[in-house]
Coordinates of C-alpha atoms in Angstrom, one line a residue:
Chain K
M1 CA 241.4 86.1 69.2
S2 CA 239.0 83.3 69.5
I3 CA 239.7 80.5 72.1
W4 CA 238.1 77.1 71.8
Y5 CA 238.0 74.3 74.4
T6 CA 237.9 70.8 72.8
E7 CA 237.1 67.7 74.7
K8 CA 238.0 64.4 73.0
H9 CA 235.3 61.9 73.9
T10 CA 237.3 59.3 72.0
P11 CA 240.8 59.7 70.5
H12 CA 239.1 60.7 67.3
A13 CA 235.9 62.6 68.1
G14 CA 234.8 65.4 70.5
I15 CA 233.0 68.6 71.1
T16 CA 234.4 72.1 70.8
L17 CA 233.2 75.2 72.7
E18 CA 234.2 78.8 72.4
I19 CA 235.6 80.2 75.7
R20 CA 235.1 83.8 76.8
R21 CA 237.4 83.7 79.8
T22 CA 238.7 81.5 82.7
L23 CA 237.2 82.2 86.1
F24 CA 239.2 79.8 88.2
S25 CA 241.9 77.3 87.6
G26 CA 243.6 75.4 90.4
K27 CA 244.6 72.0 91.7
S28 CA 243.2 70.3 94.8
E29 CA 244.8 67.2 96.4
F30 CA 242.4 65.1 94.2
Q31 CA 242.2 66.8 90.8
Q32 CA 242.5 69.8 88.5
L33 CA 239.5 72.1 88.7
D34 CA 238.7 74.8 86.0
I35 CA 235.7 77.0 85.8
V36 CA 235.4 78.9 82.5
E37 CA 232.8 81.0 80.8
T38 CA 231.7 79.7 77.4
E39 CA 229.9 81.7 74.7
E40 CA 227.1 79.2 74.2
Y41 CA 226.7 77.2 77.4
G42 CA 227.2 79.8 80.1
R43 CA 229.7 78.9 82.8
M44 CA 231.3 75.4 82.7
M45 CA 233.1 73.3 85.3
L46 CA 235.9 70.9 84.3
L47 CA 237.5 68.3 86.4
D48 CA 240.9 67.0 85.1
G49 CA 240.0 68.7 81.8
L50 CA 236.6 67.0 81.3
V51 CA 233.2 68.8 81.2
M52 CA 231.3 68.2 84.4
C53 CA 228.5 70.6 83.9
T54 CA 227.5 73.8 82.1
E55 CA 224.9 76.3 83.2
R56 CA 222.9 75.8 80.0
D57 CA 222.4 72.0 80.0
E58 CA 222.9 71.1 83.6
F59 CA 219.1 71.0 84.2
V60 CA 218.9 67.7 82.2
Y61 CA 221.4 65.9 84.3
H62 CA 220.2 67.2 87.6
D63 CA 216.5 66.6 86.9
M64 CA 217.3 63.1 85.8
I65 CA 219.6 62.0 88.6
V66 CA 217.1 63.1 91.2
H67 CA 213.4 63.1 90.2
P68 CA 212.9 59.5 89.0
A69 CA 214.0 58.0 92.4
L70 CA 212.3 60.7 94.5
F71 CA 209.0 60.2 92.7
V72 CA 209.2 56.4 93.0
H73 CA 210.1 56.2 96.7
P74 CA 206.9 56.8 98.6
D75 CA 208.5 58.9 101.4
P76 CA 212.1 60.0 100.7
K77 CA 213.0 61.6 104.0
Q78 CA 216.7 61.0 104.2
V79 CA 218.7 61.5 101.0
L80 CA 222.5 61.2 100.5
V81 CA 224.3 62.5 97.5
I82 CA 227.8 61.1 96.9
G83 CA 229.9 63.4 94.8
G84 CA 228.0 66.2 93.2
G85 CA 230.1 69.0 94.7
D86 CA 228.6 71.5 92.2
G87 CA 225.4 71.4 94.2
G88 CA 223.0 70.8 91.3
T89 CA 221.8 67.5 92.6
I90 CA 221.2 68.7 96.1
R91 CA 219.3 71.7 94.7
E92 CA 216.8 69.4 93.1
V93 CA 216.6 67.0 96.1
V94 CA 215.4 69.8 98.4
R95 CA 212.6 70.7 96.1
H96 CA 210.8 67.5 97.3
P97 CA 208.7 68.4 100.3
E98 CA 209.1 64.9 101.8
V99 CA 212.9 65.4 102.2
E100 CA 213.9 66.1 105.8
L101 CA 217.6 65.9 105.4
A102 CA 219.8 66.0 102.3
T103 CA 223.4 65.1 102.9
L104 CA 226.2 65.9 100.5
C105 CA 229.3 63.8 100.8
E106 CA 231.9 65.3 98.4
I107 CA 235.5 64.2 98.6
D108 CA 236.9 67.5 97.2
G109 CA 236.2 70.6 99.3
L110 CA 237.6 72.9 96.5
V111 CA 234.8 71.8 94.2
V112 CA 232.2 72.9 96.7
E113 CA 234.0 76.1 97.6
K114 CA 234.4 77.2 93.9
S115 CA 230.9 76.2 92.9
V116 CA 229.5 78.4 95.6
E117 CA 231.7 81.2 94.3
Y118 CA 231.3 80.8 90.6
L119 CA 228.2 78.6 90.0
P120 CA 225.6 80.0 92.3
S121 CA 222.6 78.8 90.2
L122 CA 223.8 75.3 90.9
A123 CA 225.3 75.7 94.4
C124 CA 222.4 77.7 95.9
A125 CA 221.5 74.9 98.4
I126 CA 225.1 74.0 99.5
D127 CA 226.2 77.6 100.4
G128 CA 225.4 76.9 104.1
S129 CA 222.1 78.7 104.1
H130 CA 219.7 75.8 103.5
P131 CA 218.2 74.3 106.7
K132 CA 217.7 70.8 105.2
V133 CA 221.2 70.4 103.8
K134 CA 224.2 68.9 105.6
L135 CA 227.6 69.0 104.0
H136 CA 230.4 66.5 104.6
I137 CA 233.8 66.9 102.9
D138 CA 234.7 63.3 103.0
D139 CA 235.3 60.1 101.0
G140 CA 232.0 58.6 100.1
L141 CA 233.1 55.1 100.8
A142 CA 234.2 56.0 104.3
Y143 CA 231.0 57.8 105.0
I144 CA 228.6 55.1 104.0
R145 CA 230.7 52.5 105.8
E146 CA 229.9 54.4 109.0
N147 CA 226.2 55.2 108.3
R148 CA 224.4 51.9 108.0
D149 CA 220.6 51.5 107.3
S150 CA 220.3 55.3 107.2
F151 CA 219.0 56.5 103.8
D152 CA 215.9 56.3 101.7
V153 CA 217.7 57.3 98.6
I154 CA 221.4 57.5 97.7
L155 CA 222.4 59.4 94.5
V156 CA 225.9 58.7 93.2
D157 CA 226.8 61.8 91.3
S158 CA 230.3 60.8 90.4
T159 CA 232.9 61.6 87.7
D160 CA 233.9 58.9 85.2
P161 CA 235.5 55.7 86.5
I162 CA 239.0 57.1 86.3
G163 CA 240.7 59.2 89.0
P164 CA 239.0 59.6 92.4
A165 CA 235.7 58.0 91.3
V166 CA 237.1 54.7 90.1
G167 CA 236.0 52.9 93.3
L168 CA 232.4 54.1 92.7
F169 CA 231.8 51.7 89.8
E170 CA 232.7 48.4 91.7
K171 CA 230.7 45.8 93.5
D172 CA 232.3 46.5 96.9
F173 CA 231.0 50.0 96.7
Y174 CA 227.5 48.9 95.7
Q175 CA 227.4 46.6 98.7
L176 CA 228.3 49.5 101.0
V177 CA 225.5 51.6 99.4
H178 CA 223.1 48.6 99.8
G179 CA 224.1 48.5 103.5
A180 CA 223.6 52.3 104.0
L181 CA 220.1 52.2 102.5
K182 CA 217.1 51.4 104.5
E183 CA 215.2 48.2 103.7
D184 CA 213.2 49.8 100.9
G185 CA 216.0 52.2 99.7
I186 CA 216.9 53.2 96.2
M187 CA 220.2 54.1 94.7
V188 CA 220.7 56.0 91.4
A189 CA 224.1 56.4 89.9
Q190 CA 225.2 58.0 86.6
S191 CA 226.2 55.2 84.3
E192 CA 228.0 56.7 81.3
S193 CA 227.1 56.8 77.6
P194 CA 225.4 53.7 76.1
F195 CA 226.9 54.8 72.7
Y196 CA 230.6 55.1 73.8
H197 CA 230.9 53.1 77.0
A198 CA 229.3 49.7 76.4
E199 CA 232.1 47.9 78.3
I200 CA 231.9 50.0 81.4
Q201 CA 228.1 49.7 81.4
K202 CA 228.3 45.9 81.1
N203 CA 230.5 45.5 84.1
M204 CA 228.7 48.1 86.1
Y205 CA 225.2 46.6 85.6
Q206 CA 226.5 43.1 86.2
A207 CA 228.0 44.2 89.6
L208 CA 224.8 46.1 90.5
R209 CA 222.7 43.0 89.7
E210 CA 224.8 40.9 92.1
V211 CA 223.8 43.4 94.9
F212 CA 220.3 44.7 94.2
P213 CA 217.1 42.7 93.2
I214 CA 215.9 45.5 90.9
V215 CA 218.3 47.1 88.5
E216 CA 217.1 49.2 85.5
M217 CA 218.8 51.6 83.2
Y218 CA 217.3 54.9 82.0
Q219 CA 218.4 57.5 79.6
A220 CA 218.7 61.3 79.2
F221 CA 220.1 63.5 76.5
I222 CA 222.9 65.8 77.6
P223 CA 224.5 67.8 74.8
T224 CA 227.9 68.4 76.4
Y225 CA 228.4 64.8 77.5
P226 CA 230.1 62.2 75.2
S227 CA 227.7 61.3 72.4
G228 CA 224.9 63.3 73.9
L229 CA 223.2 60.2 75.1
W230 CA 223.7 59.6 78.9
S231 CA 222.4 57.0 81.3
F232 CA 221.6 56.3 84.9
A233 CA 221.3 53.1 86.9
F234 CA 218.3 52.7 89.1
A235 CA 219.1 50.0 91.7
S236 CA 216.5 49.3 94.3
K237 CA 215.6 47.0 97.2
K238 CA 211.9 47.1 96.8
Y239 CA 210.4 49.6 94.4
H240 CA 210.4 49.2 90.7
P241 CA 211.0 52.5 88.8
V242 CA 208.0 52.0 86.4
R243 CA 205.6 49.7 88.2
D244 CA 205.9 51.6 91.5
F245 CA 206.1 55.1 90.0
D246 CA 203.7 57.5 91.6
R247 CA 202.6 59.2 88.4
E248 CA 200.0 61.3 90.2
R249 CA 202.5 62.8 92.7
A250 CA 205.0 63.5 89.8
A251 CA 202.2 65.2 87.8
N252 CA 201.2 67.3 90.8
R253 CA 204.7 68.4 91.7
A254 CA 204.8 72.0 93.0
F255 CA 208.1 72.9 91.2
R256 CA 208.9 73.6 87.6
T257 CA 211.2 71.1 85.7
R258 CA 212.6 71.9 82.2
Y259 CA 213.4 68.3 81.4
Y260 CA 211.7 65.9 83.7
N261 CA 207.9 65.3 83.6
E262 CA 205.6 62.4 84.5
D263 CA 205.5 61.0 80.9
L264 CA 209.2 61.4 80.3
H265 CA 209.8 59.4 83.5
L266 CA 208.3 56.4 81.8
G267 CA 209.8 57.1 78.4
A268 CA 213.3 57.3 79.9
F269 CA 213.2 53.6 80.7
M270 CA 212.2 52.7 77.1
L271 CA 215.7 52.2 75.8
P272 CA 217.2 52.0 72.3
T273 CA 217.9 48.4 71.3
F274 CA 221.7 48.8 71.3
A275 CA 221.6 50.3 74.9
K276 CA 219.5 47.3 76.1
E277 CA 222.0 45.0 74.6
N278 CA 224.9 46.6 76.5
I279 CA 223.4 45.4 79.8
E280 CA 221.7 42.2 78.8
Q281 CA 222.2 39.5 81.3
Q282 CA 224.5 36.7 80.2
Chain I
M1 CA 249.6 64.9 60.4
S2 CA 246.1 64.8 61.9
I3 CA 243.2 66.3 60.1
W4 CA 240.0 67.3 61.9
Y5 CA 236.6 68.3 60.5
T6 CA 234.7 70.7 62.8
E7 CA 231.0 71.5 62.3
K8 CA 229.8 74.6 64.2
H9 CA 226.3 73.9 65.3
T10 CA 226.1 77.5 66.5
P11 CA 228.7 80.2 66.1
H12 CA 230.2 79.1 69.4
A13 CA 229.8 75.3 69.7
G14 CA 230.3 72.3 67.6
I15 CA 231.6 68.8 67.1
T16 CA 235.0 67.8 65.8
L17 CA 235.9 64.5 64.1
E18 CA 239.3 63.2 62.9
I19 CA 239.3 62.6 59.1
R20 CA 241.3 59.8 57.5
R21 CA 240.8 60.8 53.9
T22 CA 238.5 62.4 51.4
L23 CA 236.7 60.0 49.1
F24 CA 234.8 62.4 47.0
S25 CA 234.4 66.2 46.8
G26 CA 232.3 67.9 44.1
K27 CA 229.6 70.4 43.4
S28 CA 226.2 69.6 41.9
E29 CA 223.9 72.3 40.5
F30 CA 222.3 72.3 44.0
Q31 CA 225.0 72.0 46.6
Q32 CA 228.5 71.0 47.6
L33 CA 228.9 67.2 48.3
D34 CA 231.7 65.7 50.2
I35 CA 232.2 62.1 51.3
V36 CA 235.0 61.5 53.8
E37 CA 236.3 58.7 55.9
T38 CA 236.4 59.5 59.6
E39 CA 238.4 57.6 62.3
E40 CA 235.5 57.2 64.7
Y41 CA 232.3 57.3 62.7
G42 CA 233.1 55.4 59.4
R43 CA 232.3 57.2 56.2
M44 CA 230.4 60.5 56.4
M45 CA 228.5 62.5 53.9
L46 CA 228.4 66.3 54.0
L47 CA 226.1 68.6 52.1
D48 CA 227.3 72.3 52.0
G49 CA 229.7 71.4 54.7
L50 CA 227.2 70.0 57.2
V51 CA 227.0 66.3 58.4
M52 CA 224.2 64.5 56.8
C53 CA 225.0 61.0 57.9
T54 CA 227.8 58.7 59.1
E55 CA 228.0 55.0 58.8
R56 CA 228.3 54.6 62.6
D57 CA 225.2 56.5 63.7
E58 CA 222.9 56.5 60.7
F59 CA 220.9 53.6 62.1
V60 CA 219.3 55.9 64.6
Y61 CA 218.0 58.5 62.1
H62 CA 216.9 55.9 59.5
D63 CA 215.2 53.6 62.1
M64 CA 213.3 56.6 63.5
I65 CA 212.2 58.4 60.3
V66 CA 210.7 55.1 59.0
H67 CA 209.5 52.6 61.5
P68 CA 207.2 54.7 63.7
A69 CA 204.9 55.6 60.7
L70 CA 205.2 52.2 59.1
F71 CA 204.1 50.4 62.3
V72 CA 201.2 52.8 62.9
H73 CA 199.8 52.7 59.4
P74 CA 197.9 49.4 59.2
D75 CA 198.8 48.7 55.5
P76 CA 201.6 50.9 54.2
K77 CA 201.7 49.8 50.5
Q78 CA 202.8 53.0 48.7
V79 CA 205.6 54.9 50.4
L80 CA 207.3 58.1 49.1
V81 CA 210.6 59.4 50.4
I82 CA 211.3 63.0 49.6
G83 CA 215.1 63.8 49.8
G84 CA 217.0 61.0 51.4
G85 CA 219.4 60.5 48.5
D86 CA 221.8 58.5 50.6
G87 CA 219.3 55.6 50.5
G88 CA 219.2 54.8 54.2
T89 CA 215.5 55.7 54.5
I90 CA 214.4 53.6 51.5
R91 CA 216.5 50.7 52.9
E92 CA 214.4 50.7 56.0
V93 CA 211.1 51.2 54.2
V94 CA 211.6 48.1 52.0
R95 CA 212.1 45.9 55.1
H96 CA 208.4 46.2 55.8
P97 CA 206.6 43.3 53.9
E98 CA 203.4 45.4 53.4
V99 CA 205.3 47.8 51.2
E100 CA 204.6 47.2 47.5
L101 CA 206.4 50.3 46.1
A102 CA 208.9 52.7 47.7
T103 CA 209.5 55.8 45.6
L104 CA 212.5 58.0 46.2
C105 CA 212.2 61.6 44.9
E106 CA 215.6 63.3 45.4
I107 CA 216.4 66.6 43.7
D108 CA 220.1 66.0 43.4
G109 CA 221.2 63.0 41.3
L110 CA 224.8 63.4 42.4
V111 CA 223.9 62.5 46.0
V112 CA 222.3 59.2 44.8
E113 CA 225.1 58.4 42.4
K114 CA 227.9 59.0 45.0
S115 CA 226.0 57.3 47.8
V116 CA 225.7 54.2 45.6
E117 CA 229.5 54.4 45.0
Y118 CA 230.8 55.3 48.4
L119 CA 228.0 54.4 51.0
P120 CA 226.8 51.0 49.8
S121 CA 225.6 50.0 53.3
L122 CA 223.1 52.9 53.1
A123 CA 222.4 52.9 49.3
C124 CA 221.9 49.1 48.9
A125 CA 218.2 49.6 47.9
I126 CA 218.7 52.5 45.5
D127 CA 221.4 51.0 43.3
G128 CA 218.8 49.9 40.7
S129 CA 218.6 46.3 41.9
H130 CA 215.6 46.4 44.2
P131 CA 212.3 45.4 42.6
K132 CA 210.1 47.5 45.0
V133 CA 212.1 50.7 44.6
K134 CA 211.5 53.4 42.0
L135 CA 213.9 56.4 41.7
H136 CA 213.0 59.9 40.6
I137 CA 215.6 62.6 40.3
D138 CA 213.2 65.4 40.6
D139 CA 212.0 68.3 42.8
G140 CA 209.8 66.9 45.6
L141 CA 207.3 69.7 45.3
A142 CA 206.8 69.2 41.6
Y143 CA 206.5 65.5 42.1
I144 CA 203.8 65.5 44.8
R145 CA 201.9 68.2 42.8
E146 CA 201.5 65.7 40.0
N147 CA 200.8 62.7 42.2
R148 CA 197.6 63.3 44.2
D149 CA 195.9 60.8 46.6
S150 CA 198.6 58.3 45.9
F151 CA 200.6 57.5 49.0
D152 CA 200.0 55.8 52.4
V153 CA 203.1 57.3 53.9
I154 CA 205.3 60.2 52.8
L155 CA 208.7 60.6 54.6
V156 CA 210.4 64.0 54.3
D157 CA 214.1 63.2 54.7
S158 CA 215.3 66.7 54.1
T159 CA 218.4 68.8 54.9
D160 CA 218.0 71.8 57.2
P161 CA 215.7 74.7 56.1
I162 CA 218.4 76.5 54.2
G163 CA 219.5 75.9 50.6
P164 CA 217.4 73.5 48.5
A165 CA 215.2 72.3 51.3
V166 CA 213.9 75.6 52.5
G167 CA 210.5 75.1 50.9
L168 CA 210.1 71.8 52.7
F169 CA 209.4 73.5 56.0
E170 CA 206.4 75.7 54.8
K171 CA 202.7 75.4 54.9
D172 CA 202.3 75.3 51.1
F173 CA 204.5 72.2 51.0
Y174 CA 202.5 70.5 53.8
Q175 CA 199.3 71.1 51.9
L176 CA 200.8 69.5 48.8
V177 CA 201.9 66.5 51.0
H178 CA 198.4 66.3 52.4
G179 CA 197.0 66.2 48.9
A180 CA 199.4 63.5 47.8
L181 CA 198.5 61.3 50.7
K182 CA 195.5 58.9 50.7
E183 CA 192.7 59.6 53.0
D184 CA 194.3 57.8 55.9
G185 CA 197.9 58.8 55.0
I186 CA 200.8 59.7 57.4
M187 CA 203.7 62.1 56.8
V188 CA 206.9 62.1 58.9
A189 CA 209.4 64.8 58.5
Q190 CA 212.7 65.5 60.3
S191 CA 212.1 68.5 62.5
E192 CA 215.5 69.7 63.7
S193 CA 216.9 69.9 67.3
P194 CA 214.6 70.8 70.2
F195 CA 217.6 72.1 72.0
Y196 CA 219.0 74.5 69.3
H197 CA 216.1 75.1 66.9
A198 CA 213.2 76.1 69.0
E199 CA 212.1 78.9 66.6
I200 CA 212.2 76.6 63.5
Q201 CA 210.2 74.0 65.4
K202 CA 207.6 76.5 66.5
N203 CA 206.9 77.7 63.0
M204 CA 207.0 74.2 61.5
Y205 CA 204.6 72.7 63.9
Q206 CA 202.2 75.6 63.7
A207 CA 202.1 75.2 59.9
L208 CA 201.6 71.4 60.2
R209 CA 198.7 71.9 62.6
E210 CA 197.0 74.1 60.1
V211 CA 197.0 71.3 57.6
F212 CA 196.8 68.0 59.5
P213 CA 194.4 67.0 62.3
I214 CA 197.0 64.9 64.2
V215 CA 200.5 66.4 64.7
E216 CA 202.9 65.0 67.3
M217 CA 206.7 65.4 67.8
Y218 CA 209.0 62.5 68.7
Q219 CA 212.6 62.4 69.5
A220 CA 215.8 60.4 68.8
F221 CA 219.4 60.8 69.9
I222 CA 221.9 61.2 67.0
P223 CA 225.4 61.9 68.2
T224 CA 226.6 63.7 65.1
Y225 CA 223.6 66.1 64.8
P226 CA 223.5 69.4 66.6
S227 CA 223.1 68.9 70.3
G228 CA 222.6 65.2 69.9
L229 CA 218.9 65.4 70.4
W230 CA 216.9 65.3 67.2
S231 CA 213.2 65.3 66.4
F232 CA 210.6 64.2 63.9
A233 CA 207.1 65.4 63.1
F234 CA 204.4 62.8 62.8
A235 CA 201.5 64.4 60.9
S236 CA 198.5 62.2 60.1
K237 CA 195.0 62.3 58.6
K238 CA 193.6 59.5 60.7
Y239 CA 196.0 57.4 62.8
H240 CA 197.4 58.6 66.1
P241 CA 201.1 57.5 66.6
V242 CA 200.5 56.2 70.1
R243 CA 196.8 55.2 70.3
D244 CA 196.8 53.5 66.9
F245 CA 200.3 52.0 67.2
D246 CA 200.3 48.3 66.4
R247 CA 202.6 47.2 69.2
E248 CA 202.2 43.5 68.4
R249 CA 203.2 44.0 64.8
A250 CA 206.2 46.0 65.8
A251 CA 207.3 43.5 68.4
N252 CA 207.0 40.7 65.9
R253 CA 208.9 42.4 63.1
A254 CA 211.1 40.0 61.1
F255 CA 214.1 42.3 60.8
R256 CA 216.6 43.5 63.3
T257 CA 216.8 47.1 64.5
R258 CA 219.6 48.6 66.6
Y259 CA 217.7 51.7 67.8
Y260 CA 213.9 51.2 67.3
N261 CA 211.8 48.8 69.3
E262 CA 208.2 48.5 70.3
D263 CA 208.8 50.1 73.7
L264 CA 211.1 52.9 72.4
H265 CA 208.3 53.7 69.9
L266 CA 206.1 54.8 72.8
G267 CA 209.0 56.4 74.8
A268 CA 210.0 58.5 71.8
F269 CA 206.8 60.5 72.1
M270 CA 207.4 61.2 75.8
L271 CA 209.2 64.5 75.4
P272 CA 211.3 66.6 77.7
T273 CA 209.4 69.6 79.1
F274 CA 211.4 72.1 77.1
A275 CA 210.8 70.3 73.9
K276 CA 207.0 70.2 74.5
E277 CA 207.1 73.9 75.2
N278 CA 208.8 74.6 71.9
I279 CA 205.7 73.4 70.0
E280 CA 202.9 74.3 72.5
Q281 CA 199.8 75.7 70.8
Q282 CA 199.3 79.4 71.4

C-alpha cells in the first residue's frame, strides 16, 4: 500500500509526497501537530495539515530567515525568534559568534517538545543544552510588549496568517516589534509566496512601511512551500540590507551553508518583476 | 467529479493540478502530446506525460531562456531556437529589435500545429504571420550540422534528457552548436533542476566546459517544474553574462516583462551554494 500526503496550495493545485509512516499526531490547545516520515524529503512537520518544514529542504528557509539580517547588523548580540518552535532558526542564529543570547518565544510548547523528540537535526539548539539559548513558551505579542528596546534582531518565524499567527501580519504587531528592537534593530519575517499570495504581501508590506523606514523583500526557493517561491520581509531602523551588507564578514563565515552565500545575499533582493509589483507603493 | 493530473518529479514526490477538460490528445512519431485545461494554471501542454508549459507560469521560463543572452550579445541579429515548438521562446526573441531573423527548428510538427491551435498566447509568432520568423520542422542536430558559422545566439529549448532530446545534453551536440555559432556567439540551454538533477547538471556542465570558454549557470523559479527551482546554462565564445551585460539596454527595453528585469539578470547568476556545488570543476 502506498500512502500519499497532498497539500492543496490553492483549491486546484498542490504538492503530493509519499509517506512512510506517522511518527506523532496530536492536538495542542493551539493547533493540530503531525510529524511524518516521507520517502523523498525525510521527516516532515505539519501544523493544521500544512507543511512547516522537511528535513531535506529546511536548510533553505532557515539559512534565509537568519543569515541576511545577521550579516547586515554589525553586532547582533541579542536575537529574538518569535515562533520557530522546530528550532531550525535558533540553530542558525547561534552559529554567529557575535550572538550572546538567542531567545525563542514559541506559543505552542508541544511543537518544541515534539521537535526535540523527532526532529533533532533542527531542534539541536533548543533541547536545553545550549548555553546561549533561552526558551519561552509564551505568546510572542505578550513577550515583546514586556521587553522594550531589547533586541538587535527579531526574526518572525510564523505560520501563515491564519490560526494562531494571524496577529503577526498586522501593523499593531510590527509596532510592538519596532518597540522591542534597539535603535538600530532589524526585523525579518517570512512573507509568503509572491506567486500565490499577492494580496497578503501587499497588505503586509504596506503595514511594515508605516512602521519601519527601511523595508525590502527578498526571495528564496523552497520546494515544499506553495509555488516553490518564498519571500521574507527585511524591516530595519537603520541598516539597509544591500548597502550596509558586510560582504567580507559573510564571505569569511566560519560555518558551512548549503543555500546562503555572500553573492546570493545580494541576488536574493533582485526580485522578479511580478514580485516587485506586488509590493509597489501606491 | 473532480479530475486531477499528478506528475511525479521523483518516484515519491510530485505536483497535482485539477483538470477541467482535455483539449487534445494524440501521438506523433516522436512522442505523446496532450493539451489540457487546468483550473489554476490555464492551458497546459504535456509531452510524454510531463508538464512542458502552462499559460500561467510560462512567462518565467520564456523570459529567462531568451532575455539574458539577448541583452548580453551586443547585436543579436540571427537567432536559432532548437525545440521550443510551443512558440513561447520565439515570441520573446522577436521582441528584441536587433533580431532580423528568428529560426525555429522543432523536430515534431505536431507540437507546433497544436500549439498554434490551442496555445495562441504562446504560439503567436509561429503561426506563419510573423515576417522575422522562419520555421523548420527538422532534427536540430541535422540542422546545425548544415548551418555553420550562422547564428549570434542559439537557444536550446529542449525537453528532459530522455526521449527525443537525449542527444541535446551531450558534448557532440555542444560542438555542433559551437560550430553553428558565429565567432562571438552565445548558446543558452535549459539545464534542469539543481535540487533534483545534480548528476545531469554535473555531466552537462562538464561537457559544456570542454567546448566553450565561458560557461555559467543561472536560475529561475518555475512553479510547475520539478522542485520549482530551474536552471539554464549560458555558454559563450566571447561575452560574459555578467561582465558584458548591457544593463542600460536591458533597463530601457521597450517591452514589458513579468519576470525578467535588469537587476534580476544579475541576481539570477548568484546561485545557492548547493547549486554551485553541483557544477564545480573537479
